[in-house]
Short mmCIF file of C-alpha atoms in Angstrom, two decimals:
data_model
loop_
_atom_site.label_atom_id
_atom_site.label_comp_id
_atom_site.label_asym_id
_atom_site.label_seq_id
_atom_site.Cartn_x
_atom_site.Cartn_y
_atom_site.Cartn_z
CA MET R 1194 1.33 -17.26 -23.35
CA ARG R 1195 0.14 -20.69 -24.42
CA THR R 1196 0.11 -19.85 -28.14
CA GLY R 1197 3.44 -18.03 -27.75
CA LEU R 1198 5.09 -21.18 -26.43
CA GLY R 1199 4.62 -23.09 -29.68
CA SER R 1200 6.09 -20.38 -31.87
CA GLN R 1201 8.94 -19.82 -29.42
CA LEU R 1202 9.79 -23.51 -29.61
CA ALA R 1203 9.67 -23.36 -33.41
CA ALA R 1204 12.04 -20.38 -33.40
CA LEU R 1205 14.44 -22.27 -31.13
CA ILE R 1206 14.46 -25.32 -33.39
CA GLY R 1207 14.93 -23.07 -36.42
CA LEU R 1208 17.93 -21.46 -34.76
CA LEU R 1209 19.50 -24.86 -34.03
CA VAL R 1210 18.97 -25.97 -37.65
CA LEU R 1211 20.52 -22.72 -38.88
CA TRP R 1212 23.50 -23.35 -36.57
CA GLU R 1213 23.96 -26.93 -37.83
CA VAL R 1214 23.62 -26.01 -41.52
CA GLY R 1215 25.66 -22.82 -41.21
CA VAL R 1216 28.66 -24.56 -39.64
CA ARG R 1217 28.58 -27.30 -42.32
CA VAL R 1218 28.01 -25.08 -45.35
CA PHE R 1219 30.66 -22.52 -44.47
CA GLY R 1220 33.06 -25.25 -43.31
CA VAL R 1221 33.83 -23.65 -39.93
CA ALA R 1222 36.68 -25.44 -38.20
CA PRO R 1223 35.48 -27.55 -35.20
CA HIS R 1224 37.90 -25.78 -32.84
CA ASN R 1225 36.20 -22.50 -33.70
CA MET R 1226 32.58 -23.62 -33.64
CA PRO R 1227 31.28 -27.19 -33.34
CA THR R 1228 28.05 -28.25 -35.01
CA ALA R 1229 24.86 -28.31 -32.96
CA SER R 1230 24.67 -32.08 -33.39
CA ALA R 1231 28.18 -32.51 -31.97
CA VAL R 1232 27.20 -30.43 -28.97
CA PHE R 1233 24.08 -32.47 -28.32
CA ARG R 1234 26.01 -35.72 -28.83
CA ASP R 1235 28.43 -34.62 -26.14
CA MET R 1236 25.56 -33.63 -23.88
CA ALA R 1237 23.77 -36.96 -24.34
CA GLY R 1238 26.96 -38.94 -23.75
CA ASN R 1239 27.76 -37.13 -20.49
CA MET R 1240 24.35 -36.80 -18.89
CA ASP R 1241 25.68 -38.12 -15.59
CA LEU R 1242 28.54 -35.70 -15.34
CA ILE R 1243 26.53 -32.72 -16.47
CA GLY R 1244 23.63 -33.73 -14.23
CA ARG R 1245 25.92 -33.72 -11.17
CA GLY R 1246 27.19 -30.31 -12.21
CA VAL R 1247 23.66 -28.98 -12.57
CA VAL R 1248 22.61 -30.25 -9.14
CA ARG R 1249 25.65 -28.69 -7.52
CA THR R 1250 25.46 -25.30 -9.23
CA LEU R 1251 21.70 -25.09 -8.81
CA SER R 1252 22.03 -25.85 -5.09
CA GLU R 1253 24.63 -23.12 -4.70
CA THR R 1254 22.41 -20.68 -6.60
CA ILE R 1255 19.22 -21.41 -4.68
CA ILE R 1256 20.77 -21.56 -1.19
CA GLY R 1257 22.73 -18.39 -1.94
CA PHE R 1258 19.63 -16.71 -3.32
CA VAL R 1259 17.53 -17.55 -0.27
CA ILE R 1260 20.21 -16.27 2.11
CA GLY R 1261 20.86 -13.16 0.01
CA ALA R 1262 17.17 -12.37 -0.40
CA THR R 1263 16.61 -12.74 3.34
CA ILE R 1264 19.54 -10.45 4.15
CA GLY R 1265 18.28 -7.99 1.53
CA PHE R 1266 14.77 -8.01 2.95
CA VAL R 1267 15.93 -7.52 6.53
CA PHE R 1268 18.33 -4.69 5.71
CA GLY R 1269 15.98 -3.07 3.19
CA SER R 1270 13.20 -3.07 5.80
CA ALA R 1271 15.51 -1.67 8.46
CA PHE R 1272 16.64 1.12 6.11
CA ALA R 1273 13.03 1.93 5.23
CA VAL R 1274 11.97 2.15 8.86
CA SER R 1275 15.03 3.95 10.24
CA ARG R 1276 16.51 6.97 8.48
CA THR R 1277 19.51 6.85 10.80
CA LEU R 1278 20.30 3.28 9.90
CA GLU R 1279 19.85 4.10 6.22
CA ARG R 1280 22.25 7.03 6.39
CA LEU R 1281 24.74 4.98 8.39
CA LEU R 1282 24.84 1.71 6.45
CA PHE R 1283 23.38 2.26 3.00
CA PRO R 1284 26.50 3.99 1.62
CA LEU R 1285 28.49 0.94 2.75
CA PHE R 1286 26.19 -1.30 0.74
CA ILE R 1287 26.76 0.82 -2.35
CA VAL R 1288 30.55 0.93 -1.91
CA SER R 1289 30.63 -2.83 -1.41
CA GLN R 1290 28.84 -3.27 -4.73
CA ALA R 1291 31.32 -1.04 -6.50
CA ILE R 1292 34.07 -3.60 -5.81
CA PRO R 1293 33.69 -6.40 -8.37
CA VAL R 1294 32.96 -9.68 -6.64
CA ILE R 1295 35.87 -11.31 -8.53
CA ALA R 1296 38.23 -9.02 -6.65
CA PHE R 1297 37.62 -10.76 -3.35
CA GLY R 1298 36.31 -14.12 -4.57
CA ALA R 1299 39.63 -15.74 -3.71
CA LEU R 1300 39.41 -14.31 -0.21
CA VAL R 1301 35.96 -15.81 0.27
CA VAL R 1302 37.27 -19.23 -0.76
CA MET R 1303 40.17 -18.94 1.70
CA TRP R 1304 37.82 -17.97 4.53
CA LEU R 1305 34.97 -20.36 3.93
CA GLY R 1306 36.89 -23.28 2.43
CA ASN R 1307 36.81 -24.70 -1.02
CA ASP R 1308 33.38 -26.25 -0.81
CA ILE R 1309 29.78 -25.28 -1.51
CA TRP R 1310 29.60 -22.50 1.12
CA SER R 1311 32.07 -20.16 -0.53
CA LYS R 1312 29.94 -20.23 -3.72
CA VAL R 1313 26.78 -19.82 -1.71
CA ALA R 1314 28.33 -16.75 -0.10
CA ILE R 1315 29.16 -15.17 -3.46
CA ALA R 1316 25.68 -15.91 -4.84
CA ALA R 1317 24.11 -14.47 -1.68
CA TYR R 1318 26.29 -11.39 -1.90
CA LEU R 1319 25.16 -10.65 -5.45
CA THR R 1320 21.47 -11.29 -4.65
CA ALA R 1321 21.37 -9.20 -1.50
CA PHE R 1322 22.06 -5.81 -3.07
CA PRO R 1323 19.12 -5.43 -5.49
CA VAL R 1324 16.75 -6.91 -2.92
CA THR R 1325 17.95 -4.45 -0.28
CA VAL R 1326 17.52 -1.46 -2.58
CA ASN R 1327 14.07 -2.41 -3.85
CA THR R 1328 12.74 -3.43 -0.44
CA CYS R 1329 13.84 -0.11 0.98
CA ARG R 1330 12.53 2.02 -1.91
CA GLY R 1331 9.28 0.05 -2.12
CA MET R 1332 8.55 0.53 1.55
CA GLN R 1333 9.51 4.20 1.53
CA ALA R 1334 7.01 4.77 -1.28
CA VAL R 1335 4.09 3.79 0.99
CA ASP R 1336 1.24 6.25 0.68
CA PRO R 1337 1.30 8.42 3.85
CA GLN R 1338 -2.50 8.70 3.82
CA ARG R 1339 -2.77 4.94 4.11
CA VAL R 1340 -0.30 5.01 6.98
CA ALA R 1341 -2.47 7.65 8.68
CA LEU R 1342 -5.61 5.55 8.13
CA LEU R 1343 -4.07 2.47 9.71
CA ARG R 1344 -2.76 4.53 12.60
CA SER R 1345 -6.27 5.85 13.16
CA PHE R 1346 -7.34 2.20 13.50
CA GLY R 1347 -4.80 1.98 16.31
CA ALA R 1348 -2.09 0.19 14.31
CA GLY R 1349 1.34 0.12 15.93
CA PRO R 1350 4.63 -0.11 14.00
CA TRP R 1351 4.40 -3.89 13.75
CA ALA R 1352 0.90 -3.94 12.23
CA LEU R 1353 1.88 -1.09 9.90
CA PHE R 1354 4.87 -3.09 8.74
CA TRP R 1355 3.17 -6.41 8.02
CA ARG R 1356 -0.23 -5.20 6.89
CA LEU R 1357 0.89 -2.21 4.84
CA ARG R 1358 4.59 -1.78 4.15
CA VAL R 1359 5.41 -5.35 3.17
CA PRO R 1360 2.50 -5.92 0.75
CA TYR R 1361 2.95 -2.41 -0.62
CA ALA R 1362 6.62 -3.11 -1.41
CA LEU R 1363 6.08 -6.64 -2.75
CA PRO R 1364 5.84 -5.70 -6.45
CA SER R 1365 9.18 -3.91 -6.27
CA ILE R 1366 10.69 -6.71 -4.17
CA ALA R 1367 9.50 -9.24 -6.75
CA ALA R 1368 11.30 -7.33 -9.50
CA ALA R 1369 14.48 -7.49 -7.43
CA LEU R 1370 14.07 -11.21 -6.80
CA LYS R 1371 13.97 -11.87 -10.55
CA LEU R 1372 17.18 -9.92 -10.96
CA GLY R 1373 18.64 -11.56 -7.85
CA ILE R 1374 18.12 -15.14 -8.99
CA SER R 1375 19.95 -14.40 -12.26
CA LEU R 1376 22.78 -12.74 -10.35
CA GLY R 1377 22.85 -15.68 -7.94
CA LEU R 1378 23.47 -18.07 -10.81
CA ILE R 1379 26.32 -15.91 -12.07
CA GLY R 1380 27.74 -15.80 -8.54
CA ALA R 1381 27.62 -19.58 -8.23
CA ILE R 1382 29.34 -20.17 -11.60
CA VAL R 1383 32.01 -17.55 -11.04
CA GLY R 1384 32.53 -18.79 -7.50
CA GLU R 1385 33.45 -22.22 -8.82
CA TRP R 1386 36.24 -20.70 -10.91
CA PHE R 1387 38.20 -20.11 -7.72
CA GLY R 1388 38.58 -23.86 -7.47
CA ASP R 1389 36.31 -26.80 -7.00
CA THR R 1390 35.76 -30.25 -8.44
CA VAL R 1391 32.04 -30.32 -9.15
CA GLY R 1392 29.76 -27.74 -10.74
CA LEU R 1393 29.05 -26.18 -14.11
CA GLY R 1394 31.52 -23.35 -13.54
CA ILE R 1395 34.50 -25.62 -12.97
CA MET R 1396 33.40 -27.84 -15.88
CA LEU R 1397 33.48 -24.76 -18.11
CA LEU R 1398 37.07 -24.08 -17.04
CA GLN R 1399 38.07 -27.69 -17.64
CA ALA R 1400 36.50 -27.61 -21.11
CA MET R 1401 38.46 -24.46 -21.84
CA TYR R 1402 41.79 -25.98 -20.77
CA ASN R 1403 41.06 -29.11 -22.81
CA GLU R 1404 39.82 -27.07 -25.77
CA ASN R 1405 36.75 -29.26 -25.68
CA LEU R 1406 34.47 -27.00 -27.75
CA PRO R 1407 31.40 -29.26 -27.88
CA ARG R 1408 31.48 -29.63 -24.07
CA MET R 1409 31.86 -25.91 -23.62
CA TRP R 1410 28.84 -25.21 -25.77
CA ALA R 1411 26.87 -27.94 -24.05
CA LEU R 1412 27.58 -26.26 -20.70
CA ILE R 1413 26.73 -22.81 -22.06
CA LEU R 1414 23.36 -24.12 -23.23
CA VAL R 1415 22.71 -25.80 -19.87
CA CYS R 1416 23.59 -22.63 -17.97
CA GLY R 1417 21.29 -20.65 -20.25
CA ALA R 1418 18.47 -23.10 -19.73
CA ILE R 1419 18.83 -22.93 -15.94
CA GLY R 1420 18.84 -19.14 -16.05
CA ILE R 1421 15.71 -19.04 -18.18
CA LEU R 1422 13.86 -21.59 -16.05
CA LEU R 1423 14.66 -19.80 -12.79
CA TYR R 1424 13.57 -16.47 -14.23
CA ALA R 1425 10.39 -17.99 -15.66
CA ALA R 1426 9.57 -19.57 -12.30
CA PHE R 1427 9.74 -16.20 -10.57
CA GLU R 1428 7.82 -14.54 -13.37
CA ALA R 1429 5.04 -17.12 -12.87
CA ILE R 1430 5.01 -16.61 -9.10
CA GLU R 1431 4.80 -12.86 -9.63
CA ARG R 1432 1.90 -13.11 -12.07
CA ARG R 1433 -0.01 -15.44 -9.82
CA TRP R 1434 0.55 -13.85 -6.41
CA ILE R 1435 1.90 -10.31 -6.77
CA TRP R 1436 -0.21 -8.86 -9.54
CA TRP R 1437 -1.06 -5.49 -8.01
CA LYS R 1438 0.79 -2.31 -8.85
CA GLN R 1439 1.97 0.34 -6.45
CA GLU R 1440 -0.71 2.95 -6.82
CA ILE R 1441 -0.21 6.52 -5.80
CA MET Z 286 -22.03 27.11 21.46
CA ASP Z 287 -21.94 29.21 24.64
CA GLY Z 288 -22.58 27.17 27.77
CA PRO Z 289 -23.08 23.45 27.90
CA ALA Z 290 -26.31 21.88 26.75
CA ASP Z 291 -28.53 21.35 29.77
CA SER Z 292 -29.39 17.75 28.98
CA ALA Z 293 -28.62 15.08 31.58
CA ALA Z 294 -26.19 13.04 29.45
CA PRO Z 295 -22.76 14.62 28.99
CA PRO Z 296 -21.86 15.37 25.37
CA MET Z 297 -19.98 12.64 23.55
CA LEU Z 298 -17.43 15.12 22.32
CA GLN Z 299 -16.66 18.54 23.65
CA LEU Z 300 -13.99 20.75 22.14
CA THR Z 301 -12.99 24.02 23.73
CA ASN Z 302 -10.47 26.59 22.61
CA LEU Z 303 -9.05 24.29 19.95
CA SER Z 304 -6.51 26.04 17.71
CA LYS Z 305 -3.95 24.76 15.27
CA THR Z 306 -1.08 26.82 13.91
CA PHE Z 307 1.35 25.62 11.26
CA ASP Z 308 4.78 27.18 11.18
CA SER Z 309 6.05 27.24 7.64
CA GLY Z 310 9.16 28.84 6.19
CA HIS Z 311 7.43 32.13 5.42
CA GLY Z 312 5.31 32.74 8.45
CA ARG Z 313 2.58 31.17 10.51
CA LEU Z 314 -0.64 29.82 9.19
CA VAL Z 315 -3.55 29.68 11.60
CA ALA Z 316 -5.59 26.74 10.32
CA LEU Z 317 -8.02 26.57 13.23
CA GLU Z 318 -8.79 29.28 15.78
CA ARG Z 319 -10.56 28.69 19.09
CA ILE Z 320 -12.93 26.06 17.85
CA GLY Z 321 -15.67 25.04 20.28
CA ILE Z 322 -17.96 22.17 19.45
CA GLU Z 323 -20.28 19.94 21.40
CA ILE Z 324 -21.69 16.80 19.92
CA GLY Z 325 -24.31 14.72 21.69
CA CYS Z 326 -24.67 10.99 21.57
CA GLY Z 327 -26.33 9.79 18.37
CA GLU Z 328 -26.19 13.19 16.71
CA PHE Z 329 -25.44 13.73 13.02
CA VAL Z 330 -23.48 16.96 12.73
CA THR Z 331 -22.30 18.33 9.41
CA VAL Z 332 -19.47 20.79 8.86
CA VAL Z 333 -19.56 22.98 5.78
CA GLY Z 334 -17.08 25.60 4.71
CA PRO Z 335 -14.92 26.88 1.86
CA SER Z 336 -11.89 24.88 0.83
CA GLY Z 337 -8.89 25.57 3.01
CA CYS Z 338 -10.99 26.27 6.10
CA GLY Z 339 -9.16 23.65 8.12
CA LYS Z 340 -11.93 21.04 8.11
CA SER Z 341 -9.52 18.24 7.38
CA THR Z 342 -7.06 19.54 10.01
CA LEU Z 343 -9.88 19.36 12.54
CA PHE Z 344 -10.56 15.76 11.57
CA ASN Z 345 -6.91 14.80 11.77
CA ILE Z 346 -6.82 16.15 15.30
CA LEU Z 347 -9.99 14.29 16.30
CA ALA Z 348 -8.60 11.05 14.79
CA GLY Z 349 -5.45 11.50 16.87
CA LEU Z 350 -3.20 12.05 13.84
CA ALA Z 351 -2.28 15.67 14.62
CA GLU Z 352 -1.84 17.65 17.81
CA PRO Z 353 -3.67 20.91 18.48
CA ASP Z 354 -1.89 23.95 19.92
CA THR Z 355 -1.52 24.00 23.69
CA GLY Z 356 -4.53 25.24 25.55
CA ALA Z 357 -7.02 23.11 23.66
CA LYS Z 358 -9.34 20.90 25.64
CA ILE Z 359 -10.80 17.74 24.18
CA LEU Z 360 -13.37 15.89 26.25
CA TYR Z 361 -14.30 12.54 24.73
CA ASN Z 362 -17.10 10.75 26.61
CA GLY Z 363 -16.53 13.20 29.41
CA GLU Z 364 -12.83 12.34 29.78
CA PRO Z 365 -10.03 14.72 28.86
CA ARG Z 366 -7.87 13.33 26.07
CA MET Z 367 -4.57 14.26 24.49
CA ALA Z 368 -4.70 14.00 20.71
CA PRO Z 369 -2.50 10.85 20.36
CA GLU Z 370 -4.73 9.08 22.86
CA LEU Z 371 -7.52 9.29 20.32
CA LEU Z 372 -5.70 6.93 17.92
CA GLY Z 373 -7.84 3.84 17.63
CA LYS Z 374 -10.71 5.50 19.54
CA VAL Z 375 -12.49 7.23 16.67
CA ALA Z 376 -13.68 5.73 13.38
CA PHE Z 377 -12.18 7.93 10.70
CA MET Z 378 -12.92 7.85 6.99
CA PRO Z 379 -10.74 10.13 4.85
CA GLN Z 380 -11.78 11.59 1.51
CA ARG Z 381 -10.12 8.93 -0.63
CA ASP Z 382 -11.29 5.38 -0.12
CA LEU Z 383 -7.67 4.21 0.45
CA LEU Z 384 -8.58 0.57 -0.11
CA LEU Z 385 -5.64 -1.82 -0.23
CA PRO Z 386 -5.39 -3.27 -3.76
CA TRP Z 387 -4.05 -6.64 -2.57
CA ARG Z 388 -7.01 -7.28 -0.29
CA ARG Z 389 -10.39 -8.50 -1.43
CA VAL Z 390 -13.46 -6.41 -0.59
CA VAL Z 391 -14.16 -8.49 2.51
CA ASP Z 392 -10.56 -8.28 3.71
CA ASN Z 393 -10.50 -4.53 3.17
CA ALA Z 394 -13.66 -4.21 5.25
CA ILE Z 395 -12.29 -6.18 8.21
CA LEU Z 396 -8.85 -4.52 8.18
CA PRO Z 397 -9.50 -2.38 11.29
CA LEU Z 398 -10.75 -5.43 13.18
CA GLN Z 399 -7.62 -7.37 12.29
CA VAL Z 400 -5.47 -4.42 13.34
CA GLU Z 401 -7.28 -4.59 16.69
CA GLY Z 402 -6.15 -8.20 16.96
CA ILE Z 403 -9.49 -9.91 16.25
CA PRO Z 404 -8.91 -13.22 14.39
CA ARG Z 405 -9.94 -13.27 10.75
CA ALA Z 406 -12.69 -15.86 11.18
CA GLU Z 407 -14.32 -13.86 13.95
CA ALA Z 408 -13.99 -10.62 11.96
CA LEU Z 409 -15.58 -12.24 8.92
CA LYS Z 410 -18.51 -13.38 11.03
CA ARG Z 411 -19.11 -9.81 12.14
CA ALA Z 412 -18.80 -8.45 8.60
CA GLN Z 413 -21.08 -10.99 6.96
CA PRO Z 414 -24.49 -9.44 7.80
CA LEU Z 415 -23.36 -5.99 6.62
CA PHE Z 416 -22.74 -6.83 2.98
CA VAL Z 417 -26.41 -6.74 2.01
CA GLU Z 418 -26.96 -3.49 3.84
CA PHE Z 419 -23.98 -1.86 2.14
CA GLY Z 420 -25.04 -3.09 -1.30
CA LEU Z 421 -21.98 -5.28 -1.63
CA SER Z 422 -23.36 -8.80 -1.45
CA GLY Z 423 -21.94 -10.89 -4.26
CA PHE Z 424 -18.82 -8.69 -4.35
CA GLU Z 425 -17.14 -9.99 -1.20
CA ARG Z 426 -14.44 -11.80 -3.17
CA HIS Z 427 -13.81 -9.00 -5.69
CA TYR Z 428 -10.74 -6.81 -5.61
CA PRO Z 429 -11.17 -3.02 -5.25
CA GLN Z 430 -9.92 -2.43 -8.81
CA GLN Z 431 -12.96 -4.31 -10.11
CA LEU Z 432 -15.45 -1.96 -8.44
CA SER Z 433 -17.02 1.36 -9.42
CA GLY Z 434 -16.27 4.54 -7.46
CA GLY Z 435 -19.58 4.35 -5.59
CA MET Z 436 -18.99 0.76 -4.57
CA ARG Z 437 -15.43 1.45 -3.44
CA GLN Z 438 -16.78 4.26 -1.28
CA ARG Z 439 -19.32 1.87 0.24
CA VAL Z 440 -16.53 -0.59 1.05
CA ALA Z 441 -14.65 2.23 2.77
CA LEU Z 442 -17.82 3.18 4.69
CA MET Z 443 -18.40 -0.42 5.67
CA ARG Z 444 -14.81 -0.59 6.92
CA THR Z 445 -15.50 2.54 9.00
CA PHE Z 446 -18.76 1.16 10.39
CA LEU Z 447 -17.20 -2.18 11.29
CA PHE Z 448 -14.72 -0.23 13.37
CA GLU Z 449 -17.35 0.38 16.02
CA ARG Z 450 -16.39 3.50 17.88
CA ASP Z 451 -18.50 6.07 19.69
CA LEU Z 452 -17.67 8.76 17.18
CA THR Z 453 -17.49 8.40 13.39
CA LEU Z 454 -15.72 11.04 11.29
CA LEU Z 455 -16.59 11.18 7.59
CA ASP Z 456 -14.52 13.54 5.45
CA GLU Z 457 -16.40 14.33 2.22
CA PRO Z 458 -17.16 10.67 1.60
CA PHE Z 459 -19.29 11.41 -1.45
CA GLY Z 460 -17.19 14.27 -2.85
CA ALA Z 461 -15.91 12.30 -5.83
CA LEU Z 462 -19.25 10.77 -6.84
CA ASP Z 463 -21.62 11.99 -9.55
CA ALA Z 464 -24.73 13.86 -8.41
CA LEU Z 465 -27.13 10.98 -8.88
CA THR Z 466 -25.05 8.40 -7.04
CA ARG Z 467 -24.38 10.97 -4.38
CA SER Z 468 -28.04 11.60 -3.55
CA LEU Z 469 -28.68 7.86 -3.45
CA MET Z 470 -25.75 7.40 -1.09
CA GLN Z 471 -26.96 10.25 1.15
CA ARG Z 472 -30.34 8.61 1.72
CA TRP Z 473 -28.68 5.28 2.19
CA LEU Z 474 -26.28 6.73 4.76
CA LEU Z 475 -29.17 8.26 6.75
CA ASP Z 476 -30.81 4.86 6.74
CA ILE Z 477 -27.69 3.16 8.06
CA TRP Z 478 -27.13 5.86 10.64
CA GLN Z 479 -30.65 5.55 12.01
CA ARG Z 480 -30.38 1.78 12.27
CA HIS Z 481 -26.92 1.71 13.83
CA GLN Z 482 -27.38 4.66 16.20
CA ARG Z 483 -23.94 6.14 15.56
CA THR Z 484 -22.67 9.63 16.27
CA ILE Z 485 -21.41 11.16 13.06
CA LEU Z 486 -19.39 14.24 12.26
CA PHE Z 487 -19.53 14.78 8.51
CA ILE Z 488 -17.48 17.20 6.42
CA THR Z 489 -18.77 18.48 3.10
CA HIS Z 490 -18.59 21.55 0.91
CA ASP Z 491 -22.06 20.90 -0.48
CA VAL Z 492 -24.65 23.02 1.38
CA ASP Z 493 -27.59 20.84 0.29
CA GLU Z 494 -25.83 17.77 1.57
CA ALA Z 495 -24.99 19.43 4.88
CA ILE Z 496 -28.61 20.41 5.57
CA PHE Z 497 -30.17 17.24 4.18
CA LEU Z 498 -28.04 14.98 6.39
CA GLY Z 499 -27.45 16.94 9.57
CA ASP Z 500 -29.22 17.51 12.86
CA ARG Z 501 -26.99 20.51 13.05
CA VAL Z 502 -24.86 22.35 10.50
CA LEU Z 503 -21.62 24.06 11.48
CA VAL Z 504 -20.46 26.69 9.02
CA MET Z 505 -16.72 27.35 9.11
CA THR Z 506 -14.70 30.32 7.94
CA ALA Z 507 -11.44 30.13 6.07
CA ARG Z 508 -8.03 31.16 7.41
CA PRO Z 509 -8.25 31.21 10.28
CA GLY Z 510 -10.81 28.42 10.50
CA ARG Z 511 -13.49 29.43 12.95
CA ILE Z 512 -17.04 28.36 13.53
CA LYS Z 513 -19.15 31.12 12.11
CA LEU Z 514 -22.63 29.70 12.42
CA VAL Z 515 -24.29 26.83 14.23
CA LEU Z 516 -27.62 26.05 12.68
CA ASP Z 517 -30.12 23.55 14.01
CA VAL Z 518 -31.95 21.65 11.33
CA PRO Z 519 -35.45 21.02 12.65
CA LEU Z 520 -36.54 19.00 9.59
CA ALA Z 521 -38.35 15.78 10.43
CA ARG Z 522 -36.82 12.39 9.78
CA PRO Z 523 -36.91 10.27 7.72
CA ARG Z 524 -36.22 12.89 5.12
CA PRO Z 525 -37.58 12.29 1.64
CA PRO Z 526 -35.72 13.69 -1.40
CA GLU Z 527 -38.59 16.13 -2.06
CA MET Z 528 -37.54 17.92 1.11
CA LEU Z 529 -34.67 19.50 -0.84
CA THR Z 530 -37.19 21.84 -2.52
CA SER Z 531 -39.44 22.52 0.49
CA PRO Z 532 -39.70 26.14 1.76
CA GLU Z 533 -38.26 25.16 5.17
CA PHE Z 534 -35.22 23.66 3.49
CA ILE Z 535 -34.76 26.67 1.22
CA ALA Z 536 -34.95 29.01 4.21
CA LEU Z 537 -32.20 27.08 6.02
CA LYS Z 538 -30.13 26.98 2.87
CA ARG Z 539 -30.44 30.75 2.50
CA GLN Z 540 -29.02 31.26 6.00
CA VAL Z 541 -26.08 28.94 5.36
CA LEU Z 542 -25.36 30.47 1.97
CA ALA Z 543 -25.47 33.99 3.37
CA ALA Z 544 -22.89 33.06 6.02
CA ILE Z 545 -20.65 31.41 3.44
CA GLU Z 546 -21.06 34.25 0.98
CA GLU Z 547 -19.93 36.81 3.53
CA GLU Z 548 -16.86 34.70 4.21
CA SER Z 549 -16.02 34.18 0.56
CA ILE Z 550 -16.13 37.90 -0.11
CA LYS Z 551 -13.90 38.51 2.89
CA SER Z 552 -11.31 35.98 1.81
CA PHE Z 553 -11.50 37.26 -1.76
CA GLN Z 554 -10.73 40.76 -0.52
CA GLN Z 555 -7.87 39.41 1.59
CA VAL Z 556 -6.36 37.88 -1.50
CA ALA Z 557 -6.86 41.09 -3.49
CA GLU Z 558 -5.22 43.18 -0.79
CA GLY Z 559 -2.39 40.73 -0.24
#
């Protein structure tokens, strides 16, 4: 990991150099592809603006993620424990995911108002589904012999849930959380497209209308960096705390 | 088995007319048929029988995990019990160690105490003196994946012993171990048993193990599972390993083997006819 970091950084710098040189050598028009240096100049000159966008979009992502993950955990657990509930509600979850979020994004904005909460709702919506599925499947995979053992110790449903089902499902829940945080970021950015004044998503739209290519690329890079950092954070948490595998 | 023992203390466990029938798609399977067992306080009773004789079904019933057919009577400490009432009353150790990979050795050992609602600190205090005895000192903070099969089995046994109940059920605890480790573990288990004064019912398919460990050996038949032979083992304790080759031991072994042999031939013929 530590040695990999150096070479990864070198590869990144190499890519940027290639970008800079490539655009200059082949004489690509600036409205098609700006140089890397132009992009970074724009970024450096607008730190304030971009910074405010980052704070806003990141807040939407994280609040939405926390709400979505909680909803996913609660429903996933309920589905794992109750077959009836699973049969009743799980199909609804799947149908709801089949409708692209864009299709009712405008509706969400009309209901919740054109502020942070409509974006939070969209981020939460996208996070909830994978967390629900993996929580449910992870808990259903619990080894029945271990359930029997804990019952022989006198464990009731509550002890079985917290001491066995939850830790047993954690590796699969962690995988869903990594997916969920990436989806949450997408939800936040897309949510801003339905109208707002702050945030990376709306800044992207503005850059598009103004044909401000350097700004657009600056925002793309920032969005990418946020996505990678969030994913890496969860990867680190997983390695440190949830290292066991579901054994049969 | 006929008539109660005429000792003053009532037996710790008394089973009468215990049967278990499974209804499957293609007919009924009688796993246990009219089992009658009496186990006294502090006794070490071993159950030996061919695979599929319903030993594990018997244990599941005694642990409260399965219900016998109607008509069965279970007296535990002199009180009649329905099977589910036995949940949490009997210390049960299944064949596989079933340790939880996310818990350290010490936390695996105290799991039943925590399930009972005893706070972790208090549970740890109770577990502490046992680590030396179970050959696990220095490994308290290890995870199960870092241990050998023999050590994992000792963690599982320690977990069972910490769950202090009047009756301890051990289902082939040494079945997966190599012969050398197994004989070490047998002597070690006898040692622990004598010091802790527990009542143990022990399943095995190893005749030597059954005789070496038990005060009494129950030989079971296969399909339907019945008790074919109850054999007292009058060998003195403590039992040294040399005892395995003594004439008294061999004589007992011959009796057990003869009973098992007869059964095996019978079930073999059943298969051939069917």
